CSV table of N, CA and C in Angstrom, one decimal:
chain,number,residue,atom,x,y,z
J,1,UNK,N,-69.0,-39.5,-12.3
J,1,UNK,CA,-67.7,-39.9,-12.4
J,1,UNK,C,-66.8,-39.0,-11.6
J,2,UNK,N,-66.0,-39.4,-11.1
J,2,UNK,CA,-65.0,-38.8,-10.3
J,2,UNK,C,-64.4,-37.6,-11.1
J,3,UNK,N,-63.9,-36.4,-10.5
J,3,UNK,CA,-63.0,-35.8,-11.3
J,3,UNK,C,-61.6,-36.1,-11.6
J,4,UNK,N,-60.6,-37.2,-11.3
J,4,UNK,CA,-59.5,-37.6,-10.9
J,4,UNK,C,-59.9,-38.8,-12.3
J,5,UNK,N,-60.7,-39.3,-12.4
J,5,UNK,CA,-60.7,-40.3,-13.4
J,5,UNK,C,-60.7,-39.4,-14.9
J,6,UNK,N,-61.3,-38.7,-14.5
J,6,UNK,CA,-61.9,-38.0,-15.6
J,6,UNK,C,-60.5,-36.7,-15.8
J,7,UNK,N,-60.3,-36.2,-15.9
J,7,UNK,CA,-58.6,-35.7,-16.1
J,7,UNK,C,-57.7,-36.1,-15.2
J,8,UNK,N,-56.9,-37.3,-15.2
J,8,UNK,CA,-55.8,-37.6,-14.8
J,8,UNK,C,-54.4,-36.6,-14.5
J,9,UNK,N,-54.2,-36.7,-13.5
J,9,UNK,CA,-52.8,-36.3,-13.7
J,9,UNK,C,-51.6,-36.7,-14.2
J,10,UNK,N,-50.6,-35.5,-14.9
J,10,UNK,CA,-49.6,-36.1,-15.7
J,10,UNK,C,-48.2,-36.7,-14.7
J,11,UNK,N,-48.3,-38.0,-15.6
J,11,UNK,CA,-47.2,-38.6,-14.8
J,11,UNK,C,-45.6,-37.9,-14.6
J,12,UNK,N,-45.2,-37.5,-13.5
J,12,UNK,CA,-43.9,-36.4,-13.7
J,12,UNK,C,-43.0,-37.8,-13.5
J,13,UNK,N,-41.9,-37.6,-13.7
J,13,UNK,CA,-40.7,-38.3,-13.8
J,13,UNK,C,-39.3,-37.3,-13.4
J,14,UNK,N,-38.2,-38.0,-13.3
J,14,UNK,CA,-37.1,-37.0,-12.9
J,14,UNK,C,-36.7,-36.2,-13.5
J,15,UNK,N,-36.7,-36.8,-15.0
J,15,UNK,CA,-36.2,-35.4,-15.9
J,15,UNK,C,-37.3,-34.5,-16.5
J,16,UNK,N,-38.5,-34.7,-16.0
J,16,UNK,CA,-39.8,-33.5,-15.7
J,16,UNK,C,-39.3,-32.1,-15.2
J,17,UNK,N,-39.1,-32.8,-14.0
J,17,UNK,CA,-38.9,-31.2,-12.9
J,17,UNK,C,-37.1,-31.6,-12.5
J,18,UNK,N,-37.1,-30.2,-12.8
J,18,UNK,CA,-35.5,-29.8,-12.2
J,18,UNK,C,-35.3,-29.9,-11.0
J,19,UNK,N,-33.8,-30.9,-10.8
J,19,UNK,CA,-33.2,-31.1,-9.7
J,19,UNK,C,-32.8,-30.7,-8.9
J,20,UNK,N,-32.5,-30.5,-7.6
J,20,UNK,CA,-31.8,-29.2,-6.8
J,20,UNK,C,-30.8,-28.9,-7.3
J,21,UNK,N,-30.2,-29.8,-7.8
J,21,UNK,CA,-28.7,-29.3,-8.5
J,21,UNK,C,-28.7,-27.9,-9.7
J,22,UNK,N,-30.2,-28.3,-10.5
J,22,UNK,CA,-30.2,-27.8,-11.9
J,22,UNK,C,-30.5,-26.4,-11.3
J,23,UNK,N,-31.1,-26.7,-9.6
J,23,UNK,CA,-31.7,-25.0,-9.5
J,23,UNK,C,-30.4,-24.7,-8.7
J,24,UNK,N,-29.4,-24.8,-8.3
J,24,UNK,CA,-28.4,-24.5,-7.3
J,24,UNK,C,-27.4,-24.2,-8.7
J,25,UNK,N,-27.1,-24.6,-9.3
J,25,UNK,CA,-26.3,-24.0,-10.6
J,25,UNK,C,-26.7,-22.7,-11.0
J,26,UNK,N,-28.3,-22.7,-11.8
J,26,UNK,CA,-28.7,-21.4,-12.2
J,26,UNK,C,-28.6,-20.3,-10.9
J,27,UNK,N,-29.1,-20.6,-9.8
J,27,UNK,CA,-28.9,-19.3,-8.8
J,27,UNK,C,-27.2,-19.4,-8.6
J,28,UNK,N,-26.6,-20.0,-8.7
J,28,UNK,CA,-25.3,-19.4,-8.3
J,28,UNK,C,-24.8,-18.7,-10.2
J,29,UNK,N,-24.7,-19.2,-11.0
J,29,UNK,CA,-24.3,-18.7,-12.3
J,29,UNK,C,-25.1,-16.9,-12.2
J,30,UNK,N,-26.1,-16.9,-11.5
J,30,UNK,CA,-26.6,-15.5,-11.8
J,30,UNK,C,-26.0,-15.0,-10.3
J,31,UNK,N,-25.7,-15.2,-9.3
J,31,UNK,CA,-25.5,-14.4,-8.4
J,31,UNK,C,-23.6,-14.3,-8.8
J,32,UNK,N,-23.4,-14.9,-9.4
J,32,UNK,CA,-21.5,-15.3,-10.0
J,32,UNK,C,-21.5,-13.4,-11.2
J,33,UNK,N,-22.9,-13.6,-11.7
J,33,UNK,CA,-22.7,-12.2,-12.4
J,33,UNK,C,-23.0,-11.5,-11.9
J,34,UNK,N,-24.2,-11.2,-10.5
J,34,UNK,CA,-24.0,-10.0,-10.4
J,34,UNK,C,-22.9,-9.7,-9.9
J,35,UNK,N,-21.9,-9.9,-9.1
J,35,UNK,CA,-21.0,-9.8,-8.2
J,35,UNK,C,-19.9,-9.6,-9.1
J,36,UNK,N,-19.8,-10.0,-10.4
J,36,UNK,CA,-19.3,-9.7,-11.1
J,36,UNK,C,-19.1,-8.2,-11.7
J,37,UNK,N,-20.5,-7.9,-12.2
J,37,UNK,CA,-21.0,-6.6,-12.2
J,37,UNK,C,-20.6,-5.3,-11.5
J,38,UNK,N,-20.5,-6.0,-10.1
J,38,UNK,CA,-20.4,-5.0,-9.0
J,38,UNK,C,-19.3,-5.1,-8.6
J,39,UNK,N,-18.1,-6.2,-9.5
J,39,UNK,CA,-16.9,-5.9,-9.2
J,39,UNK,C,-16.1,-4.8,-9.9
J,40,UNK,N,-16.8,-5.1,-11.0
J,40,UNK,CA,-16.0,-3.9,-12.3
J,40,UNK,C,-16.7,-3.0,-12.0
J,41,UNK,N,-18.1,-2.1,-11.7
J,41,UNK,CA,-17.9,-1.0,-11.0
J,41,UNK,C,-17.4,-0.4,-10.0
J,42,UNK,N,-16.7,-1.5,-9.2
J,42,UNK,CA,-16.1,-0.4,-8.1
J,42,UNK,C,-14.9,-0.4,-8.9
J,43,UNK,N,-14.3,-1.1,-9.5
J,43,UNK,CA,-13.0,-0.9,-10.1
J,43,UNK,C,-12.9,0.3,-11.4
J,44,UNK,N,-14.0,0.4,-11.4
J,44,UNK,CA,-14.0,1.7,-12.6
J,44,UNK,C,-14.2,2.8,-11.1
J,45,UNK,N,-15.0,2.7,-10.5
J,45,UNK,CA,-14.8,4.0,-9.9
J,45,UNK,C,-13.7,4.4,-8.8
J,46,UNK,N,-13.4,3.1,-8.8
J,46,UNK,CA,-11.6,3.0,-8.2
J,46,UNK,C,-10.6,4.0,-8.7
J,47,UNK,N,-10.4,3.2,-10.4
J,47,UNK,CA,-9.7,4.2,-11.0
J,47,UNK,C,-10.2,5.4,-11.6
J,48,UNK,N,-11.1,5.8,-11.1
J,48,UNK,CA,-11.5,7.1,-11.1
J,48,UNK,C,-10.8,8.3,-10.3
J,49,UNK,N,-10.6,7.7,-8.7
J,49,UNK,CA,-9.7,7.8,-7.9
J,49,UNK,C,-8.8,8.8,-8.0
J,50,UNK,N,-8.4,9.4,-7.6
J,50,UNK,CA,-6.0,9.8,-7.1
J,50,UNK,C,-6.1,9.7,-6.5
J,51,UNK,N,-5.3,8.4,-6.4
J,51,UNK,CA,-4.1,7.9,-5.2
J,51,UNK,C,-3.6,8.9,-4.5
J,52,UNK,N,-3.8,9.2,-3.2
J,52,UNK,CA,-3.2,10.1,-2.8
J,52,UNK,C,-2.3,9.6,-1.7
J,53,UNK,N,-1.0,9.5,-1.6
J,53,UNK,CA,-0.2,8.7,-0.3
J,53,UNK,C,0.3,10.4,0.5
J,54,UNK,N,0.8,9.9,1.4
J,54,UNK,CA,1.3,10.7,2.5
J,54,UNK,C,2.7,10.7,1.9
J,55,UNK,N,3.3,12.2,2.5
J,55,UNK,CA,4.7,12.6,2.5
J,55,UNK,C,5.6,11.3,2.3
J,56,UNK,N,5.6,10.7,3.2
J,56,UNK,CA,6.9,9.9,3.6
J,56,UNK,C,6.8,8.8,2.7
J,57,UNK,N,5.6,9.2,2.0
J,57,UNK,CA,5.4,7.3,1.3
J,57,UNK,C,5.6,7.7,0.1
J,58,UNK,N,5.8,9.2,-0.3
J,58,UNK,CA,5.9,9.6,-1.9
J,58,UNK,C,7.1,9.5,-2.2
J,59,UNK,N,7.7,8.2,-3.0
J,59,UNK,CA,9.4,8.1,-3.2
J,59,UNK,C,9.4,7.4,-4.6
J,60,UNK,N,10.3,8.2,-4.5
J,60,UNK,CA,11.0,7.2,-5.9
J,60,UNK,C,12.3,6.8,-6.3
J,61,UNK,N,12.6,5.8,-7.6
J,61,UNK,CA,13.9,5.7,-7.3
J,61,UNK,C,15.2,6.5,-7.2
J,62,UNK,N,16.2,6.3,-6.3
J,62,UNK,CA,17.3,6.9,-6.0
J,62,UNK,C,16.9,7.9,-4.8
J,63,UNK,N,15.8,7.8,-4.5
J,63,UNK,CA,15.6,8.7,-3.0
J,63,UNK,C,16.4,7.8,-1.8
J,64,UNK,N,16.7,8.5,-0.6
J,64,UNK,CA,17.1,7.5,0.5
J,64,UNK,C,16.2,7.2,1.5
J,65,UNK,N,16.2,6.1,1.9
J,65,UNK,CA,14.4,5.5,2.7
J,65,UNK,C,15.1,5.2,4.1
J,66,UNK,N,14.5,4.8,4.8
J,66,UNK,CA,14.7,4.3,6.5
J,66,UNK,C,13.5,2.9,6.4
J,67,UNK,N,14.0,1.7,6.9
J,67,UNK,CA,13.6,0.2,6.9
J,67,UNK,C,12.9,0.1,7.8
J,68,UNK,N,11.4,0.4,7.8
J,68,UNK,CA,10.6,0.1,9.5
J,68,UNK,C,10.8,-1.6,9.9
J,69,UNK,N,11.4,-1.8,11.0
J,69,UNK,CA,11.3,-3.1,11.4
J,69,UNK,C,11.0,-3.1,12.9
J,70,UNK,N,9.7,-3.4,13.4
J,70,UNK,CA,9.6,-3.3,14.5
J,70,UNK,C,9.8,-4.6,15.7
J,71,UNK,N,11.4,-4.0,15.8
J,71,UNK,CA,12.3,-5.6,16.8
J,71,UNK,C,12.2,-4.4,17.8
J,72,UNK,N,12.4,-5.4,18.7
J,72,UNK,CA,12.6,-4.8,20.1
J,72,UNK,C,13.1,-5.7,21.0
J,73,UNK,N,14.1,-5.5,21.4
J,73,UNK,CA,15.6,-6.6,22.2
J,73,UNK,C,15.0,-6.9,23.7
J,74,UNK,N,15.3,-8.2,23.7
J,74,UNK,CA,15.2,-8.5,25.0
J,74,UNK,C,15.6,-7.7,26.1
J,75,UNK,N,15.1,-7.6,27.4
J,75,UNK,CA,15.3,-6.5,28.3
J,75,UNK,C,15.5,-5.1,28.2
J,76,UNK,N,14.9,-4.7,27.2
J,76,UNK,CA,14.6,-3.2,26.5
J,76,UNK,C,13.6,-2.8,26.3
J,77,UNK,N,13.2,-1.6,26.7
J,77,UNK,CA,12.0,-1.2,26.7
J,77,UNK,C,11.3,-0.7,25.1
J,78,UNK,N,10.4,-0.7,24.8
J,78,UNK,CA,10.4,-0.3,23.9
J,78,UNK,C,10.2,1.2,23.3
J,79,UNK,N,10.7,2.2,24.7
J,79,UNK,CA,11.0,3.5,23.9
J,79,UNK,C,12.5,3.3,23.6
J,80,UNK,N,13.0,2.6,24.0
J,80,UNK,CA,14.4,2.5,23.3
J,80,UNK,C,14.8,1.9,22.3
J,81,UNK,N,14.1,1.1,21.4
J,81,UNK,CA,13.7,0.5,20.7
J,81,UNK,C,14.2,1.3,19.2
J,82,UNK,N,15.0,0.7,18.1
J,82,UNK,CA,15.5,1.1,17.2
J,82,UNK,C,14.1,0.1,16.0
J,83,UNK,N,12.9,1.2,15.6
J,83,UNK,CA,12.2,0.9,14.7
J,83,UNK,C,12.7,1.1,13.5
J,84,UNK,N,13.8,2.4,13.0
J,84,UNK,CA,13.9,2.3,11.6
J,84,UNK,C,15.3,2.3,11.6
J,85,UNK,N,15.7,0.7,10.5
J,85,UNK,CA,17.0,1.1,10.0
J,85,UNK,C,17.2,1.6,9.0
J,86,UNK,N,18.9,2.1,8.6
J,86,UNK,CA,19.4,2.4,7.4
J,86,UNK,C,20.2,3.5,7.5
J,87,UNK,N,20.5,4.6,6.7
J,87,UNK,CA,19.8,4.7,5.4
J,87,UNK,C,19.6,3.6,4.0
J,88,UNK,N,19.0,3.8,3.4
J,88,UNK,CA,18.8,2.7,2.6
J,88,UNK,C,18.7,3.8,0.9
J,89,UNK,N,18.8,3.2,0.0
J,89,UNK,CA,18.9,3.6,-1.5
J,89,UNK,C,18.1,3.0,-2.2
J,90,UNK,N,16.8,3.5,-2.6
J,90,UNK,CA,16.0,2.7,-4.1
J,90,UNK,C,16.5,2.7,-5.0
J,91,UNK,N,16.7,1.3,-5.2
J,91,UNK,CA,17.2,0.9,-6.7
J,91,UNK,C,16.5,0.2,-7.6
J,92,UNK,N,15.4,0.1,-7.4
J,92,UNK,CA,14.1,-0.1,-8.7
J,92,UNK,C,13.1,-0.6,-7.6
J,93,UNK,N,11.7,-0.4,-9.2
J,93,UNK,CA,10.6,-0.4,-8.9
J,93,UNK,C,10.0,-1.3,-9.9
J,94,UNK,N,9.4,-2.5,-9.0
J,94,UNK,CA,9.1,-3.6,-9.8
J,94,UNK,C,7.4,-2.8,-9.5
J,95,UNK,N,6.9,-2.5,-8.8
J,95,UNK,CA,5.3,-2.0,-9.2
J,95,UNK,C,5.3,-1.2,-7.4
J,96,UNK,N,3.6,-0.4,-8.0
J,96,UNK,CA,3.3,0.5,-7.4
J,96,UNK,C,3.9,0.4,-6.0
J,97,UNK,N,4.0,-0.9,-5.3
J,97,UNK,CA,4.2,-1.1,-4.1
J,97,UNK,C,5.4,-1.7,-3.4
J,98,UNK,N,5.8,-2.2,-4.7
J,98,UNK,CA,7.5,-3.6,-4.3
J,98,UNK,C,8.4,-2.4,-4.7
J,99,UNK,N,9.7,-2.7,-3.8
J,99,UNK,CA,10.9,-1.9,-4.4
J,99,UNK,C,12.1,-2.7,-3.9
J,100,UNK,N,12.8,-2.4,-4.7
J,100,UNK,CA,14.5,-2.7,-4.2
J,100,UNK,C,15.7,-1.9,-3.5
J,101,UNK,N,16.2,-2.0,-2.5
J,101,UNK,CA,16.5,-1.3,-2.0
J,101,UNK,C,17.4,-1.7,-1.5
J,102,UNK,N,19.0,-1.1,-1.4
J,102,UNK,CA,20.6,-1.3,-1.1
J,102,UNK,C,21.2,-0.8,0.2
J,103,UNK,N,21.3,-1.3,0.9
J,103,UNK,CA,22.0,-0.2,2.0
J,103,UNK,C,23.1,0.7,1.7
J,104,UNK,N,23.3,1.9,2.3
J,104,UNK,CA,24.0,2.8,1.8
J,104,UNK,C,26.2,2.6,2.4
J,105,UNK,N,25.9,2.2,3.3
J,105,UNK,CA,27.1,1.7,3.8
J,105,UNK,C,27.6,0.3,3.1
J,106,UNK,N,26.5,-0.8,2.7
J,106,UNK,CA,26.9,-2.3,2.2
J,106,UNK,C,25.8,-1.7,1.1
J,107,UNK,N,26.6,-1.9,-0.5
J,107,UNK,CA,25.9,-1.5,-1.2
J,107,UNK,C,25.7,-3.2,-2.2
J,108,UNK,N,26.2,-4.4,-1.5
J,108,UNK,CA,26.1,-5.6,-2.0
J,108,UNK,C,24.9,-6.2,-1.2
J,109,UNK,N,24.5,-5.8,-0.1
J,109,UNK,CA,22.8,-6.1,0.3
J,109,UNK,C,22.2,-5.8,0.0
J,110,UNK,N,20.9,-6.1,-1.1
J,110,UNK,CA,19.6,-5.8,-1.4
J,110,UNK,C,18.6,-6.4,-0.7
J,111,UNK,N,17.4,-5.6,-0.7
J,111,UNK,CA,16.0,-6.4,0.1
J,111,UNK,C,15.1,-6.0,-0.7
J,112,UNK,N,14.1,-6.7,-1.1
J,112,UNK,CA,12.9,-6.2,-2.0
J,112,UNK,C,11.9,-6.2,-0.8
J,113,UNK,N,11.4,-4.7,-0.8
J,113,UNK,CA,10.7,-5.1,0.8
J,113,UNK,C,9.3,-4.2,-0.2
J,114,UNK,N,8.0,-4.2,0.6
J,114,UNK,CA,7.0,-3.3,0.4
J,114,UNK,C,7.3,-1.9,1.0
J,115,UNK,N,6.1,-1.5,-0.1
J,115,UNK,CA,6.2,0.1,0.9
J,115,UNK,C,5.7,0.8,1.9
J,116,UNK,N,5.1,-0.2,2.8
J,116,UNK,CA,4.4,0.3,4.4
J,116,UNK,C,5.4,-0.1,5.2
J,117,UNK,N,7.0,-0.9,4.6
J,117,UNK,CA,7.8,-0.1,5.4
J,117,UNK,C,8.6,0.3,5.2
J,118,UNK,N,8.6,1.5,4.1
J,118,UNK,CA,9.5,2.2,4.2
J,118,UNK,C,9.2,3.4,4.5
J,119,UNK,N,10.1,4.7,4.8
J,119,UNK,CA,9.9,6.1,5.4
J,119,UNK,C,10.8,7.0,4.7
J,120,UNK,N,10.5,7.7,4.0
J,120,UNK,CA,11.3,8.6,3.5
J,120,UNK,C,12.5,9.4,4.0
J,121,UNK,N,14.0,9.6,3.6
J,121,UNK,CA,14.1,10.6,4.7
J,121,UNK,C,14.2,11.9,4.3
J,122,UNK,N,14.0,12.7,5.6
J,122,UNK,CA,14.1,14.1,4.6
J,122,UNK,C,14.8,14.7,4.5
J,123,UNK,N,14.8,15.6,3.8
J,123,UNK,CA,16.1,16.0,2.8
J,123,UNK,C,15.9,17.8,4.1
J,124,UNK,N,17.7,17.8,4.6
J,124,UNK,CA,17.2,19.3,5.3
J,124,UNK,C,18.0,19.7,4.8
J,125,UNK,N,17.9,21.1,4.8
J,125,UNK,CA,18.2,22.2,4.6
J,125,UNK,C,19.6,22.3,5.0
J,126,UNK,N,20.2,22.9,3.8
J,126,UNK,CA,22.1,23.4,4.0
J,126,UNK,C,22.3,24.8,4.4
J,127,UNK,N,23.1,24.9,4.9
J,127,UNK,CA,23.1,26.6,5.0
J,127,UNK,C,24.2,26.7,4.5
J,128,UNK,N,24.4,27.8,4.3
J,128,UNK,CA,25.5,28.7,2.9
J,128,UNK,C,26.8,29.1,3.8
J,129,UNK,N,28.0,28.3,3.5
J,129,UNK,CA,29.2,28.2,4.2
J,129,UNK,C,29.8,29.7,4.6
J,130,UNK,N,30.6,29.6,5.9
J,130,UNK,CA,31.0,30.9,6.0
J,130,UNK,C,32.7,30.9,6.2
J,131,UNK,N,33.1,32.0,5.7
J,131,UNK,CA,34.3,32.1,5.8
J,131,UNK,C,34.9,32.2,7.4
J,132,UNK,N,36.6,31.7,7.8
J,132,UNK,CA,36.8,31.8,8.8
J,132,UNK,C,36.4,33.5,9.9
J,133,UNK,N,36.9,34.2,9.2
J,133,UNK,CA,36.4,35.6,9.9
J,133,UNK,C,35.3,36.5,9.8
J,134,UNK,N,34.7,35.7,8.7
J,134,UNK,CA,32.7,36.3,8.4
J,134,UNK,C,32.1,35.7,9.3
J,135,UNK,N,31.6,36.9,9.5
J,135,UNK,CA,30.4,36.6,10.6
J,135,UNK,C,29.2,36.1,9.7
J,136,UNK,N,28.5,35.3,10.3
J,136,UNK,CA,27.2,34.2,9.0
J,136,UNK,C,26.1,35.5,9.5
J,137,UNK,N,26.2,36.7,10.2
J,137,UNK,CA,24.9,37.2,11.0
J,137,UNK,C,25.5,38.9,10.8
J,138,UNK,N,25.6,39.6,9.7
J,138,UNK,CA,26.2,41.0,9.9
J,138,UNK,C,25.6,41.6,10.4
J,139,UNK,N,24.1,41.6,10.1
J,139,UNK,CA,23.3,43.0,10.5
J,139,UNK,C,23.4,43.0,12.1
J,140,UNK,N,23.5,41.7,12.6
J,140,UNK,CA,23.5,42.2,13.9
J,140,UNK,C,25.1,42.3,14.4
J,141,UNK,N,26.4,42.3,13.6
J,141,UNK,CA,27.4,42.8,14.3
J,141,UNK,C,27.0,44.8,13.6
J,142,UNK,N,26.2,44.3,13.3
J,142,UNK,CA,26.5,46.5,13.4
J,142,UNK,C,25.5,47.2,14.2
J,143,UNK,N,24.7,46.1,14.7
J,143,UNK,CA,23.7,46.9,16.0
J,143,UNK,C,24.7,46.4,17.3
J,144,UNK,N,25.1,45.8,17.4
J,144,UNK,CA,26.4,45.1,18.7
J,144,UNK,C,27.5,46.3,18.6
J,145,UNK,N,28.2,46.7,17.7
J,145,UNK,CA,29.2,47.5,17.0
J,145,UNK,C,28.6,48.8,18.0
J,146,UNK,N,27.0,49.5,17.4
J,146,UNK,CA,26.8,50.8,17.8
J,146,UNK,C,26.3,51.3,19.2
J,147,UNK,N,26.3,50.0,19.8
J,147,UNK,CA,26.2,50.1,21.5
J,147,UNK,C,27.4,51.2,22.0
């Protein structure tokens, strides 16, 4: 007797064997978590991090900023080119990166702009006033004097 008569094969049907669908769900549900996985670790070792920004970008509110807008006018070159306006005034901080900010001359214009463009300005140095007849430099009027 044949071996085919003699154990038959089992009749499969559709809901036997899984669908492409049934296998296209399970690989994406498991590839949905690893990625998952490997989202929240970099975000742990994200904020592991310090943020470190550059000089000009370290501001806060009530500092005075400068508006990078990079226009450049018809028939002008663009070393002549006025990239930053203002001064400008922070007047709040909706998050790490959004701010509000007033111009200092029109203090009824606000702009909520980001902070790649703004620039800090810096703050220089005063020198210590002098009287009409003081010399701001003595030591050297008494080596001038001993000539």
């Amino acid at each position: 007797m044949p071996y085919d008569l003699i154990f038959p094969d089992t009749v499969r049907s559709y809901s036997d064997t899984p669908s492409y669908a049934h296998k296209l769900v399970n690989r994406l549900q498991s590839s949905f978590a690893l990625v998952k996985q490997h989202l929240e670790n970099s975000a742990e070792e994200f904020c592991k991090k310090p943020v470190s920004l550059p000089k000009s970008k370290q501001i806060a509110v009530g500092d005075l900023v400068y508006l990078h807008i990079p226009r450049i006018k018809i028939h002008t070159s663009k070393k002549l080119a006025k990239f930053n306006q203002g001064p400008f005034r922070l007047i709040k901080q909706f998050s790490p990166v959004i701010f509000e900010i007033q111009q200092v001359n029109q203090p009824s214009k606000r702009q909520k702009v980001h902070l790649k463009s703004l620039i800090k300005v810096v703050e220089r140095d005063t020198f210590p006033n002098t009287q009409v007849g003081e010399s701001p430099f003595p030591e050297f009027e008494s080596v001038i004097a001993g000539r």
